[in-house]
PDB file of C-alpha atoms in Angstrom:
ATOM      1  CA  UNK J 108     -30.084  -8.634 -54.229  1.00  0.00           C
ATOM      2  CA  UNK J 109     -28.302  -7.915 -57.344  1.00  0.00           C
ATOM      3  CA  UNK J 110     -24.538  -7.783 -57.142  1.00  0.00           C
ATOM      4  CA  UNK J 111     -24.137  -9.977 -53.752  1.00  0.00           C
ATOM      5  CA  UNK J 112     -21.472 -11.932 -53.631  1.00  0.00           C
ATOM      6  CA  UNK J 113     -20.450 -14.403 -50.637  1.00  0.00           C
ATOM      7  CA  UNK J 114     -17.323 -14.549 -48.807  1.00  0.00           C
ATOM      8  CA  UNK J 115     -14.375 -16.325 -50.533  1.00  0.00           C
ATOM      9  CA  UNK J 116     -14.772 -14.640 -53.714  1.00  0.00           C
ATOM     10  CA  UNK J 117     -16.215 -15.991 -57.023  1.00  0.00           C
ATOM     11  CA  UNK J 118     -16.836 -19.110 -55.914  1.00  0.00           C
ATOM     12  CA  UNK J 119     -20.090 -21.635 -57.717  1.00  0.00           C
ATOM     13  CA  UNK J 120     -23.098 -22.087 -55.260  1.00  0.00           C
ATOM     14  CA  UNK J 121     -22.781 -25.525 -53.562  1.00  0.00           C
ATOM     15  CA  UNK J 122     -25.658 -27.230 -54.216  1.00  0.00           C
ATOM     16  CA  UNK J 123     -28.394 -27.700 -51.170  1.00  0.00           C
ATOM     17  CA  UNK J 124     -28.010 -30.844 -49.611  1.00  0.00           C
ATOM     18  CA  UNK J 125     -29.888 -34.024 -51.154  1.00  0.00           C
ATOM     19  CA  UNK J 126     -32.565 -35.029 -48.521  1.00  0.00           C
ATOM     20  CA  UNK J 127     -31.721 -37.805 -46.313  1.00  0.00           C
ATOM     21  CA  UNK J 128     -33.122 -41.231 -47.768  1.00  0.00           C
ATOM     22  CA  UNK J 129     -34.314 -42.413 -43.866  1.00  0.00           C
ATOM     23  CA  UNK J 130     -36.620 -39.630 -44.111  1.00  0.00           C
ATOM     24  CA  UNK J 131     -38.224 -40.554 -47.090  1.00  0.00           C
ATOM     25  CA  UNK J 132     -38.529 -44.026 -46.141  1.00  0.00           C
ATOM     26  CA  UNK J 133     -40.302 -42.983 -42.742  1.00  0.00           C
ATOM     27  CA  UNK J 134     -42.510 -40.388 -44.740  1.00  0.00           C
ATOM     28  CA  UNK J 135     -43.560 -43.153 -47.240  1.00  0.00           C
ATOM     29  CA  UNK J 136     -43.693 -45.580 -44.373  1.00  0.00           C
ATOM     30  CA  UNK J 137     -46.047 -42.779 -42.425  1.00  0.00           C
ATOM     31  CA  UNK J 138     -48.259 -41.881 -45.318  1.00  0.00           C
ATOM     32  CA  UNK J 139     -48.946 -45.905 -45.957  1.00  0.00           C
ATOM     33  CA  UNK J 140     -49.795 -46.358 -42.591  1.00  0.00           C
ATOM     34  CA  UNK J 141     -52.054 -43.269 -43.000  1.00  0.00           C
ATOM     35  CA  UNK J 142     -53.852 -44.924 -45.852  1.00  0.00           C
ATOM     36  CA  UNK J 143     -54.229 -48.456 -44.762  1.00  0.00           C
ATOM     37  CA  UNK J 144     -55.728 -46.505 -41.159  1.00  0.00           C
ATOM     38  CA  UNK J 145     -58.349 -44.921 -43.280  1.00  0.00           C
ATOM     39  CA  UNK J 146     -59.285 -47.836 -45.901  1.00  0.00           C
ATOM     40  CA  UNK J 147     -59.762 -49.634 -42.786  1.00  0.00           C
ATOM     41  CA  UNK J 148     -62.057 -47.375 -41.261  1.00  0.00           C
ATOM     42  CA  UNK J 149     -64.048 -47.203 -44.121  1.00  0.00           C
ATOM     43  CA  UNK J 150     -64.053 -50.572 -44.846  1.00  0.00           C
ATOM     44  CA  UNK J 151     -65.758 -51.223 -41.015  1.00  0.00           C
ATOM     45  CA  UNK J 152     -68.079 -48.381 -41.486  1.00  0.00           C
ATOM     46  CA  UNK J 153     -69.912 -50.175 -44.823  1.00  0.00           C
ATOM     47  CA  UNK J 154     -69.432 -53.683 -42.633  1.00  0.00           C
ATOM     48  CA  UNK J 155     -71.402 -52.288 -39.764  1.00  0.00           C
ATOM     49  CA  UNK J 156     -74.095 -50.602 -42.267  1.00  0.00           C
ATOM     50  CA  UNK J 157     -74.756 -53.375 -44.363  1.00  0.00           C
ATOM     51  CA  UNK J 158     -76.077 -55.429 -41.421  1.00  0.00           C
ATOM     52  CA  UNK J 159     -77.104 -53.125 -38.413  1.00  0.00           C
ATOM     53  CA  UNK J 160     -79.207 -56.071 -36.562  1.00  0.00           C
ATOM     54  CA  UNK J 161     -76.066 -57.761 -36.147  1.00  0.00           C
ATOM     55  CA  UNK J 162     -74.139 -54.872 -34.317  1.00  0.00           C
ATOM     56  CA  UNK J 163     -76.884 -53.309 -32.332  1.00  0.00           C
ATOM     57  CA  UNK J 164     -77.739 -50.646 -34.598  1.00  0.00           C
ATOM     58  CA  UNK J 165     -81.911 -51.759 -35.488  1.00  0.00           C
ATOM     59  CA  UNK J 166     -84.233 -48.431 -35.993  1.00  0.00           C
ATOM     60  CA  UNK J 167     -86.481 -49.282 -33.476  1.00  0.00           C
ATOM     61  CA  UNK J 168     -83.679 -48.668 -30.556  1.00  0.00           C
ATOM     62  CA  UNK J 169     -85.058 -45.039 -30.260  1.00  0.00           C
ATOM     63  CA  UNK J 170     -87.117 -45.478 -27.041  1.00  0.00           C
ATOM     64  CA  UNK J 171     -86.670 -46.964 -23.689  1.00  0.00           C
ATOM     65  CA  UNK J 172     -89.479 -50.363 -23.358  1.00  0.00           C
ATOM     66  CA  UNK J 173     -92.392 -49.457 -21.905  1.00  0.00           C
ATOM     67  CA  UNK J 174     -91.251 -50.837 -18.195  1.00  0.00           C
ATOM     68  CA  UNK J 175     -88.143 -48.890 -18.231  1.00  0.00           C
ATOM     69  CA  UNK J 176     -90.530 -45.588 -18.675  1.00  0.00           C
ATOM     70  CA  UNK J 177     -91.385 -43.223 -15.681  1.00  0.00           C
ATOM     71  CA  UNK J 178     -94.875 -43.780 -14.204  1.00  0.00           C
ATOM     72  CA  UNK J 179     -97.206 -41.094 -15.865  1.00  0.00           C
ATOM     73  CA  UNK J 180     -99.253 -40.155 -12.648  1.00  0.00           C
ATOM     74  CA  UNK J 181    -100.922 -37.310 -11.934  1.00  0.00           C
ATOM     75  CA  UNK J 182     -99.584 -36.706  -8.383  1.00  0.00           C
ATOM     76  CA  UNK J 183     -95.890 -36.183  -7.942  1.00  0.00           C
ATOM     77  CA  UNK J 184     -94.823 -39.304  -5.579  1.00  0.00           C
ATOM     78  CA  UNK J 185     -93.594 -39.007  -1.810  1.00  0.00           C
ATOM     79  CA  UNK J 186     -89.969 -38.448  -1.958  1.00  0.00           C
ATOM     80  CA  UNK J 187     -87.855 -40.867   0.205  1.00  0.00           C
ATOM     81  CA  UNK J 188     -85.685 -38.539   2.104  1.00  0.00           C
ATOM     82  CA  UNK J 189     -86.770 -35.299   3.825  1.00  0.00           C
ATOM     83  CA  UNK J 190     -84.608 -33.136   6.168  1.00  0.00           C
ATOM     84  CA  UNK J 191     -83.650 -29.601   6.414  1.00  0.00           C
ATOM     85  CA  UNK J 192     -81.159 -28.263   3.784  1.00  0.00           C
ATOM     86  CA  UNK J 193     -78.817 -28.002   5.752  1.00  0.00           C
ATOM     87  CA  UNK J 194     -78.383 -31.571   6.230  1.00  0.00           C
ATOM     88  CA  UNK J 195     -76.248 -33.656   4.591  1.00  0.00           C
ATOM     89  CA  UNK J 196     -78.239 -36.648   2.460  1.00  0.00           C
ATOM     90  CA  UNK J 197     -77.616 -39.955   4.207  1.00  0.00           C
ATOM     91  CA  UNK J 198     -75.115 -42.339   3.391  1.00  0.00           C
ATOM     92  CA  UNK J 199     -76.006 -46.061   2.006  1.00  0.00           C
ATOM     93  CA  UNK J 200     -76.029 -49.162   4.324  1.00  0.00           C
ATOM     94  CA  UNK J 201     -71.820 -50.368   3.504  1.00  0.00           C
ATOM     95  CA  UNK J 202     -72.049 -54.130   3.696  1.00  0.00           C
ATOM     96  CA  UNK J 203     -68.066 -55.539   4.086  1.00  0.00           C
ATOM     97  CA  UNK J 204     -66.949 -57.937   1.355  1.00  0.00           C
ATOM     98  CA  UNK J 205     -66.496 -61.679   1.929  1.00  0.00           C
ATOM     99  CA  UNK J 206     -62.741 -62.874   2.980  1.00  0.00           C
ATOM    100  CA  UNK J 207     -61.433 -64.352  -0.058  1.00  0.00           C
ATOM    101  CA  UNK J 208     -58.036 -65.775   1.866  1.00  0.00           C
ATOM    102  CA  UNK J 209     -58.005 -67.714   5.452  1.00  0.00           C
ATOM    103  CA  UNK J 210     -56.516 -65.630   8.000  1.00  0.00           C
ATOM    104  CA  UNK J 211     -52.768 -65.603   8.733  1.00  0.00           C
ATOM    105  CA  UNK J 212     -51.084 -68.200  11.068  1.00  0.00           C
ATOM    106  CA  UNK J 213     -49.512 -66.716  14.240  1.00  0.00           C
ATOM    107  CA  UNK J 214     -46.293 -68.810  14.010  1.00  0.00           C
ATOM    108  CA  UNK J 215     -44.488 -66.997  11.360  1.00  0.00           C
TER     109      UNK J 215
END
């Protein structure tokens, strides 16, 4: 707006505030951090690719072994648990765990 004028009269602008220097530390401090969090990244990534046998990572990891496949039979196999739907599947034998501590004395 042309022609506005504050309060007080004729008074010069003040000039905005300089910014705070904490906050330019932190946001240096921040976008350091930022950069050291990504070389690092990177920096594991080309570790892990150069040598994938060492991590885990061989080709040949893309099927199970041959005794951890399903059996490929013809007939579908008898099913170990048959009931009504209605009933509730059964619940697995709980065996107790060991004591681990000799029991209490009585005195005390």
């Amino acid at each position: 707006m042309s022609g506005y004028y504050s309060y007080g009269g004729g008074q010069t602008p003040t000039p905005p505030p300089s910014q705070d220097k904490g906050s330019t530390a932190l946001r240096a401090v921040l976008i350091t951090a930022a950069i050291a969090g990504v070389v690092t990244v990177v920096a594991g990534l080309l570790i892990v690719l150069k040598s994938p046998a060492e991590y885990g990572l061989q080709s040949n990891r893309d099927a199970l072994d041959l005794q951890a496949q399903p059996k490929q039979t013809a007939q579908p196999e008898q099913a170990w648990f048959q009931a009504p739907a209605n009933v509730p599947p059964p619940l697995p034998q709980i065996t107790p765990a060991p004591r681990c501590c000799p029991p209490p004395r009585s005195g005390w």
